[in-house]
PDB file of C-alpha atoms in Angstrom:
ATOM      1  CA  UNK K   1      32.088 137.151 108.678  1.00 40.00           C
ATOM      2  CA  UNK K   2      31.812 140.825 109.469  1.00 42.00           C
ATOM      3  CA  UNK K   3      29.177 141.857 111.961  1.00 42.00           C
ATOM      4  CA  UNK K   4      25.969 143.215 110.511  1.00 41.00           C
ATOM      5  CA  UNK K   5      24.441 145.271 113.305  1.00 41.00           C
ATOM      6  CA  UNK K   6      20.652 144.849 113.087  1.00 38.00           C
ATOM      7  CA  UNK K   7      18.377 146.453 115.669  1.00 41.00           C
ATOM      8  CA  UNK K   8      15.367 144.558 116.970  1.00 40.00           C
ATOM      9  CA  UNK K   9      12.500 145.050 114.527  1.00 38.00           C
ATOM     10  CA  UNK K  10      10.016 142.832 116.354  1.00 38.00           C
ATOM     11  CA  UNK K  11       7.074 142.034 114.088  1.00 38.00           C
ATOM     12  CA  UNK K  12       7.026 145.115 111.839  1.00 43.00           C
ATOM     13  CA  UNK K  13       8.580 145.254 108.369  1.00 46.00           C
ATOM     14  CA  UNK K  14      11.615 147.534 108.001  1.00 50.00           C
ATOM     15  CA  UNK K  15      10.814 150.838 106.294  1.00 55.00           C
ATOM     16  CA  UNK K  16      13.121 152.827 103.990  1.00 56.00           C
ATOM     17  CA  UNK K  17      14.671 154.841 106.860  1.00 59.00           C
ATOM     18  CA  UNK K  18      15.486 151.657 108.754  1.00 54.00           C
ATOM     19  CA  UNK K  19      17.179 150.140 105.716  1.00 46.00           C
ATOM     20  CA  UNK K  20      19.233 153.302 105.288  1.00 47.00           C
ATOM     21  CA  UNK K  21      20.372 153.117 108.915  1.00 54.00           C
ATOM     22  CA  UNK K  22      21.308 149.462 108.474  1.00 47.00           C
ATOM     23  CA  UNK K  23      23.423 150.337 105.457  1.00 43.00           C
ATOM     24  CA  UNK K  24      25.143 153.128 107.370  1.00 48.00           C
ATOM     25  CA  UNK K  25      25.913 150.820 110.305  1.00 49.00           C
ATOM     26  CA  UNK K  26      27.339 148.148 108.014  1.00 43.00           C
ATOM     27  CA  UNK K  27      29.543 150.711 106.281  1.00 40.00           C
ATOM     28  CA  UNK K  28      30.619 152.085 109.642  1.00 51.00           C
ATOM     29  CA  UNK K  29      31.698 148.624 110.813  1.00 44.00           C
ATOM     30  CA  UNK K  30      33.878 148.218 107.740  1.00 37.00           C
ATOM     31  CA  UNK K  31      35.414 151.658 108.214  1.00 44.00           C
ATOM     32  CA  UNK K  32      36.134 151.067 111.938  1.00 59.00           C
ATOM     33  CA  UNK K  33      38.377 148.024 111.617  1.00 71.00           C
ATOM     34  CA  UNK K  34      37.258 144.786 109.947  1.00 69.00           C
ATOM     35  CA  UNK K  35      39.853 142.810 111.917  1.00 68.00           C
ATOM     36  CA  UNK K  36      38.458 143.934 115.271  1.00 78.00           C
ATOM     37  CA  UNK K  37      34.734 144.453 114.550  1.00 75.00           C
ATOM     38  CA  UNK K  38      34.458 140.858 113.423  1.00 73.00           C
ATOM     39  CA  UNK K  39      31.953 138.560 115.070  1.00 82.00           C
ATOM     40  CA  UNK K  40      28.272 138.012 115.801  1.00 90.00           C
ATOM     41  CA  UNK K  41      25.879 140.077 117.855  1.00 91.00           C
ATOM     42  CA  UNK K  42      25.512 138.995 121.478  1.00 92.00           C
ATOM     43  CA  UNK K  43      22.146 138.046 122.935  1.00 91.00           C
ATOM     44  CA  UNK K  44      21.468 136.950 126.515  1.00 91.00           C
ATOM     45  CA  UNK K  45      19.561 133.723 125.975  1.00 91.00           C
ATOM     46  CA  UNK K  46      18.859 133.207 129.692  1.00 90.00           C
ATOM     47  CA  UNK K  47      18.103 136.663 131.142  1.00 89.00           C
ATOM     48  CA  UNK K  48      16.008 135.258 134.008  1.00 88.00           C
ATOM     49  CA  UNK K  49      18.618 132.716 135.124  1.00 90.00           C
ATOM     50  CA  UNK K  50      20.150 133.536 138.519  1.00 90.00           C
ATOM     51  CA  UNK K  51      23.807 134.494 138.267  1.00 93.00           C
ATOM     52  CA  UNK K  52      25.644 135.266 135.033  1.00 96.00           C
ATOM     53  CA  UNK K  53      28.143 133.544 132.697  1.00 96.00           C
ATOM     54  CA  UNK K  54      30.985 136.069 132.999  1.00 97.00           C
ATOM     55  CA  UNK K  55      34.370 136.208 134.662  1.00 97.00           C
ATOM     56  CA  UNK K  56      33.595 138.199 137.814  1.00 95.00           C
ATOM     57  CA  UNK K  57      32.295 140.860 138.006  1.00 93.00           C
ATOM     58  CA  UNK K  58      29.436 141.116 135.494  1.00 95.00           C
ATOM     59  CA  UNK K  59      30.506 144.336 133.821  1.00 95.00           C
ATOM     60  CA  UNK K  60      32.576 145.565 130.907  1.00 96.00           C
ATOM     61  CA  UNK K  61      36.138 146.528 131.836  1.00 95.00           C
ATOM     62  CA  UNK K  62      38.908 148.065 129.802  1.00 96.00           C
ATOM     63  CA  UNK K  63      41.389 145.593 128.396  1.00 96.00           C
ATOM     64  CA  UNK K  64      43.302 144.674 125.282  1.00 96.00           C
ATOM     65  CA  UNK K  65      43.270 141.872 122.717  1.00 96.00           C
ATOM     66  CA  UNK K  66      45.662 140.533 120.078  1.00 96.00           C
ATOM     67  CA  UNK K  67      43.871 139.322 116.950  1.00 93.00           C
ATOM     68  CA  UNK K  68      46.246 137.551 114.602  1.00 91.00           C
ATOM     69  CA  UNK K  69      49.235 139.937 114.697  1.00 89.00           C
ATOM     70  CA  UNK K  70      47.344 143.125 115.622  1.00 92.00           C
ATOM     71  CA  UNK K  71      47.058 144.458 119.162  1.00 94.00           C
ATOM     72  CA  UNK K  72      44.075 146.580 120.238  1.00 93.00           C
ATOM     73  CA  UNK K  73      44.147 148.498 123.517  1.00 93.00           C
ATOM     74  CA  UNK K  74      41.553 150.391 125.531  1.00 93.00           C
ATOM     75  CA  UNK K  75      38.696 148.036 124.627  1.00 93.00           C
ATOM     76  CA  UNK K  76      35.608 147.348 126.730  1.00 95.00           C
ATOM     77  CA  UNK K  77      35.604 143.572 127.195  1.00 96.00           C
ATOM     78  CA  UNK K  78      33.711 140.823 128.980  1.00 97.00           C
ATOM     79  CA  UNK K  79      34.860 137.204 129.244  1.00 98.00           C
ATOM     80  CA  UNK K  80      32.067 134.612 129.109  1.00 97.00           C
ATOM     81  CA  UNK K  81      33.614 131.669 131.008  1.00 97.00           C
ATOM     82  CA  UNK K  82      30.482 129.546 130.676  1.00 96.00           C
ATOM     83  CA  UNK K  83      30.763 129.440 126.875  1.00 95.00           C
ATOM     84  CA  UNK K  84      34.443 130.427 126.618  1.00 95.00           C
ATOM     85  CA  UNK K  85      34.023 133.502 124.432  1.00 95.00           C
ATOM     86  CA  UNK K  86      35.111 137.128 124.502  1.00 96.00           C
ATOM     87  CA  UNK K  87      32.624 139.997 124.169  1.00 96.00           C
ATOM     88  CA  UNK K  88      33.374 143.471 122.856  1.00 94.00           C
ATOM     89  CA  UNK K  89      31.282 146.579 123.548  1.00 93.00           C
ATOM     90  CA  UNK K  90      31.802 149.483 121.175  1.00 88.00           C
ATOM     91  CA  UNK K  91      30.061 152.709 120.214  1.00 86.00           C
ATOM     92  CA  UNK K  92      28.549 153.627 116.877  1.00 82.00           C
ATOM     93  CA  UNK K  93      28.831 157.041 115.281  1.00 76.00           C
ATOM     94  CA  UNK K  94      25.054 157.511 115.478  1.00 79.00           C
ATOM     95  CA  UNK K  95      25.241 157.505 119.275  1.00 79.00           C
ATOM     96  CA  UNK K  96      24.236 153.891 119.793  1.00 85.00           C
ATOM     97  CA  UNK K  97      26.356 150.939 120.845  1.00 88.00           C
ATOM     98  CA  UNK K  98      26.724 147.261 120.044  1.00 89.00           C
ATOM     99  CA  UNK K  99      27.889 144.079 121.754  1.00 93.00           C
ATOM    100  CA  UNK K 100      29.519 141.358 119.700  1.00 92.00           C
ATOM    101  CA  UNK K 101      31.122 137.991 120.325  1.00 94.00           C
ATOM    102  CA  UNK K 102      34.587 138.123 118.804  1.00 94.00           C
ATOM    103  CA  UNK K 103      35.525 135.280 116.487  1.00 92.00           C
ATOM    104  CA  UNK K 104      37.559 133.001 118.700  1.00 92.00           C
ATOM    105  CA  UNK K 105      40.163 131.378 116.439  1.00 91.00           C
ATOM    106  CA  UNK K 106      42.142 134.540 115.536  1.00 92.00           C
ATOM    107  CA  UNK K 107      42.463 135.630 119.197  1.00 95.00           C
ATOM    108  CA  UNK K 108      46.066 135.079 120.265  1.00 96.00           C
ATOM    109  CA  UNK K 109      45.871 136.832 123.635  1.00 97.00           C
ATOM    110  CA  UNK K 110      43.733 139.155 125.697  1.00 98.00           C
ATOM    111  CA  UNK K 111      44.162 141.018 128.961  1.00 97.00           C
ATOM    112  CA  UNK K 112      41.474 141.780 131.530  1.00 96.00           C
ATOM    113  CA  UNK K 113      42.011 143.098 135.077  1.00 93.00           C
ATOM    114  CA  UNK K 114      45.787 142.806 134.540  1.00 94.00           C
ATOM    115  CA  UNK K 115      45.360 139.082 133.874  1.00 97.00           C
ATOM    116  CA  UNK K 116      46.771 137.606 130.664  1.00 97.00           C
ATOM    117  CA  UNK K 117      44.738 134.951 128.820  1.00 98.00           C
ATOM    118  CA  UNK K 118      46.021 132.797 125.967  1.00 97.00           C
ATOM    119  CA  UNK K 119      44.687 129.685 124.188  1.00 97.00           C
ATOM    120  CA  UNK K 120      46.066 126.345 125.384  1.00 96.00           C
ATOM    121  CA  UNK K 121      45.244 122.741 124.565  1.00 95.00           C
ATOM    122  CA  UNK K 122      43.959 121.177 127.802  1.00 95.00           C
ATOM    123  CA  UNK K 123      43.464 117.466 128.549  1.00 91.00           C
ATOM    124  CA  UNK K 124      39.907 116.370 127.677  1.00 90.00           C
ATOM    125  CA  UNK K 125      38.894 120.006 127.123  1.00 92.00           C
ATOM    126  CA  UNK K 126      40.532 120.886 123.831  1.00 94.00           C
ATOM    127  CA  UNK K 127      41.714 124.420 123.097  1.00 95.00           C
ATOM    128  CA  UNK K 128      40.561 126.836 125.813  1.00 96.00           C
ATOM    129  CA  UNK K 129      41.526 130.274 127.044  1.00 97.00           C
ATOM    130  CA  UNK K 130      43.677 130.067 130.180  1.00 98.00           C
ATOM    131  CA  UNK K 131      44.977 132.728 132.501  1.00 98.00           C
ATOM    132  CA  UNK K 132      48.765 132.625 132.249  1.00 98.00           C
ATOM    133  CA  UNK K 133      51.096 133.533 135.124  1.00 97.00           C
ATOM    134  CA  UNK K 134      54.841 133.603 134.559  1.00 92.00           C
ATOM    135  CA  UNK K 135      57.027 134.286 131.557  1.00 83.00           C
ATOM    136  CA  UNK K 136      59.857 131.764 131.831  1.00 83.00           C
ATOM    137  CA  UNK K 137      60.168 127.993 131.530  1.00 86.00           C
ATOM    138  CA  UNK K 138      57.565 127.552 134.316  1.00 92.00           C
ATOM    139  CA  UNK K 139      54.060 128.949 133.938  1.00 95.00           C
ATOM    140  CA  UNK K 140      50.925 128.593 136.015  1.00 97.00           C
ATOM    141  CA  UNK K 141      47.698 128.163 134.028  1.00 98.00           C
ATOM    142  CA  UNK K 142      44.178 128.709 135.368  1.00 98.00           C
ATOM    143  CA  UNK K 143      41.149 127.581 133.389  1.00 98.00           C
ATOM    144  CA  UNK K 144      38.164 129.565 134.690  1.00 98.00           C
ATOM    145  CA  UNK K 145      34.689 128.195 134.094  1.00 97.00           C
ATOM    146  CA  UNK K 146      31.022 128.196 135.053  1.00 97.00           C
ATOM    147  CA  UNK K 147      28.135 125.917 134.142  1.00 96.00           C
ATOM    148  CA  UNK K 148      24.480 126.483 133.288  1.00 94.00           C
ATOM    149  CA  UNK K 149      22.559 123.898 135.336  1.00 93.00           C
ATOM    150  CA  UNK K 150      18.875 123.065 135.887  1.00 89.00           C
ATOM    151  CA  UNK K 151      17.072 125.038 138.570  1.00 84.00           C
ATOM    152  CA  UNK K 152      14.298 123.261 140.450  1.00 78.00           C
ATOM    153  CA  UNK K 153      11.191 124.805 142.027  1.00 70.00           C
ATOM    154  CA  UNK K 154      11.444 128.150 140.255  1.00 65.00           C
ATOM    155  CA  UNK K 155       8.642 129.904 138.395  1.00 66.00           C
ATOM    156  CA  UNK K 156      10.985 132.426 136.750  1.00 69.00           C
ATOM    157  CA  UNK K 157      13.755 130.308 135.239  1.00 72.00           C
ATOM    158  CA  UNK K 158      14.633 126.699 134.438  1.00 86.00           C
ATOM    159  CA  UNK K 159      18.379 127.295 134.765  1.00 89.00           C
ATOM    160  CA  UNK K 160      20.994 128.967 136.920  1.00 91.00           C
ATOM    161  CA  UNK K 161      24.710 129.698 136.620  1.00 95.00           C
ATOM    162  CA  UNK K 162      27.145 128.017 138.991  1.00 95.00           C
ATOM    163  CA  UNK K 163      29.828 129.904 140.882  1.00 96.00           C
ATOM    164  CA  UNK K 164      33.148 130.717 139.250  1.00 96.00           C
ATOM    165  CA  UNK K 165      35.719 127.911 139.534  1.00 96.00           C
ATOM    166  CA  UNK K 166      39.154 127.158 138.152  1.00 96.00           C
ATOM    167  CA  UNK K 167      41.330 124.204 137.194  1.00 97.00           C
ATOM    168  CA  UNK K 168      45.066 124.656 137.693  1.00 97.00           C
ATOM    169  CA  UNK K 169      48.182 123.404 135.954  1.00 97.00           C
ATOM    170  CA  UNK K 170      51.885 124.084 135.985  1.00 96.00           C
ATOM    171  CA  UNK K 171      53.442 124.176 132.537  1.00 94.00           C
ATOM    172  CA  UNK K 172      57.025 122.959 132.863  1.00 89.00           C
ATOM    173  CA  UNK K 173      59.060 122.745 129.666  1.00 82.00           C
ATOM    174  CA  UNK K 174      55.904 122.291 127.527  1.00 85.00           C
ATOM    175  CA  UNK K 175      54.448 119.633 129.862  1.00 91.00           C
ATOM    176  CA  UNK K 176      51.161 120.257 131.719  1.00 95.00           C
ATOM    177  CA  UNK K 177      50.984 119.011 135.312  1.00 95.00           C
ATOM    178  CA  UNK K 178      47.670 119.455 137.179  1.00 96.00           C
ATOM    179  CA  UNK K 179      47.486 120.543 140.814  1.00 96.00           C
ATOM    180  CA  UNK K 180      44.837 121.516 143.359  1.00 95.00           C
ATOM    181  CA  UNK K 181      46.482 122.159 146.720  1.00 95.00           C
ATOM    182  CA  UNK K 182      49.871 122.211 148.395  1.00 94.00           C
ATOM    183  CA  UNK K 183      50.690 118.516 148.087  1.00 94.00           C
ATOM    184  CA  UNK K 184      49.874 118.202 144.390  1.00 96.00           C
ATOM    185  CA  UNK K 185      51.635 121.509 143.689  1.00 95.00           C
ATOM    186  CA  UNK K 186      54.847 120.254 145.335  1.00 94.00           C
ATOM    187  CA  UNK K 187      54.622 117.000 143.338  1.00 93.00           C
ATOM    188  CA  UNK K 188      54.767 119.051 140.123  1.00 92.00           C
ATOM    189  CA  UNK K 189      58.468 119.587 140.792  1.00 90.00           C
ATOM    190  CA  UNK K 190      61.260 116.998 140.608  1.00 89.00           C
ATOM    191  CA  UNK K 191      61.638 114.985 143.818  1.00 91.00           C
ATOM    192  CA  UNK K 192      64.987 116.628 144.577  1.00 90.00           C
ATOM    193  CA  UNK K 193      63.247 120.006 144.857  1.00 89.00           C
ATOM    194  CA  UNK K 194      60.319 118.898 147.073  1.00 92.00           C
ATOM    195  CA  UNK K 195      61.960 119.833 150.428  1.00 93.00           C
ATOM    196  CA  UNK K 196      62.921 123.314 149.154  1.00 90.00           C
ATOM    197  CA  UNK K 197      59.489 124.059 147.692  1.00 91.00           C
ATOM    198  CA  UNK K 198      57.712 122.721 150.788  1.00 92.00           C
ATOM    199  CA  UNK K 199      59.910 124.794 153.120  1.00 92.00           C
ATOM    200  CA  UNK K 200      59.322 128.000 151.153  1.00 91.00           C
ATOM    201  CA  UNK K 201      55.544 127.506 151.129  1.00 93.00           C
ATOM    202  CA  UNK K 202      55.506 126.788 154.873  1.00 93.00           C
ATOM    203  CA  UNK K 203      57.752 129.670 155.904  1.00 92.00           C
ATOM    204  CA  UNK K 204      55.797 132.193 153.799  1.00 90.00           C
ATOM    205  CA  UNK K 205      52.370 130.888 154.871  1.00 92.00           C
ATOM    206  CA  UNK K 206      51.238 130.354 151.275  1.00 93.00           C
ATOM    207  CA  UNK K 207      47.844 128.727 150.692  1.00 94.00           C
ATOM    208  CA  UNK K 208      48.105 127.295 147.188  1.00 95.00           C
ATOM    209  CA  UNK K 209      44.321 127.107 146.688  1.00 93.00           C
ATOM    210  CA  UNK K 210      43.953 130.828 147.442  1.00 93.00           C
ATOM    211  CA  UNK K 211      47.332 132.264 146.477  1.00 94.00           C
ATOM    212  CA  UNK K 212      47.291 135.665 144.765  1.00 94.00           C
ATOM    213  CA  UNK K 213      48.518 136.038 141.193  1.00 95.00           C
ATOM    214  CA  UNK K 214      51.473 138.133 142.370  1.00 93.00           C
ATOM    215  CA  UNK K 215      52.496 135.543 144.979  1.00 92.00           C
ATOM    216  CA  UNK K 216      52.195 132.688 142.461  1.00 94.00           C
ATOM    217  CA  UNK K 217      54.309 134.634 139.963  1.00 93.00           C
ATOM    218  CA  UNK K 218      56.977 135.148 142.612  1.00 90.00           C
ATOM    219  CA  UNK K 219      56.802 131.519 143.776  1.00 91.00           C
ATOM    220  CA  UNK K 220      57.315 129.874 140.393  1.00 91.00           C
ATOM    221  CA  UNK K 221      59.997 132.424 139.539  1.00 88.00           C
ATOM    222  CA  UNK K 222      62.071 131.324 142.537  1.00 84.00           C
ATOM    223  CA  UNK K 223      62.151 127.715 141.379  1.00 82.00           C
ATOM    224  CA  UNK K 224      62.419 128.274 137.650  1.00 75.00           C
ATOM    225  CA  UNK K 225      66.167 127.734 137.312  1.00 58.00           C
ATOM    226  CA  UNK K 226      66.550 124.563 139.442  1.00 48.00           C
ATOM    227  CA  UNK K 227      63.660 122.636 137.856  1.00 47.00           C
ATOM    228  CA  UNK K 228      65.034 119.705 135.874  1.00 45.00           C
ATOM    229  CA  UNK K 229      64.305 116.000 135.846  1.00 45.00           C
ATOM    230  CA  UNK K 230      61.039 114.105 136.157  1.00 41.00           C
ATOM    231  CA  UNK K 231      57.922 115.203 137.979  1.00 49.00           C
ATOM    232  CA  UNK K 232      54.827 113.116 138.647  1.00 47.00           C
ATOM    233  CA  UNK K 233      51.439 113.553 137.005  1.00 49.00           C
ATOM    234  CA  UNK K 234      52.720 114.837 133.682  1.00 49.00           C
ATOM    235  CA  UNK K 235      50.431 115.436 130.714  1.00 50.00           C
ATOM    236  CA  UNK K 236      52.068 116.340 127.415  1.00 47.00           C
ATOM    237  CA  UNK K 237      51.146 119.745 126.049  1.00 48.00           C
ATOM    238  CA  UNK K 238      51.351 120.120 122.265  1.00 42.00           C
TER     239      UNK K 238
END
């Protein structure tokens, strides 16, 4: 369904000029790129709720997205991790702008803040966008999320957004293995590699819960070749 950009008309009936502008905006959307400008208009349903639903910070940043087999660069994107959807901000030829929620299924990949996100099937969560670190047989996956929860004793809002959190997995040869801290991270690897992994983490003062993306990329790259055999806590990944 192609976006039909409709300005707020409140209670009045649209006049002839308004209908003309609507027609022009619809035509413009088709002319821009029907594969990219493809979604529904975004509305903030909880504007008074403390916090926000987006991957920090709450602002549009330049990124890129792959929709089916087409890559689009230099886009202004926001990632709603409360509802797991990607927003696009774009300008209209009449000087206005629009915000849409991109249709999720055709999105194969997107990049924001130099972080790569791709869809993965997660245990008990279904298909979700995950940040992907690594390009070999071992990958680290982060599932970022927030929740909209009840807010007590407030006259302005009934809800609030929780802080940004993540769930973590290692993907080893198409098998997902969850981890939280150092001990569970080490257990992702075959038992024969535990002493080597543990020594490297200790000597380099790595805190698994707070490790940077660059350090995680380097860490899993070091142990990519030797990883074979059986690790504990496996969950098959289709």
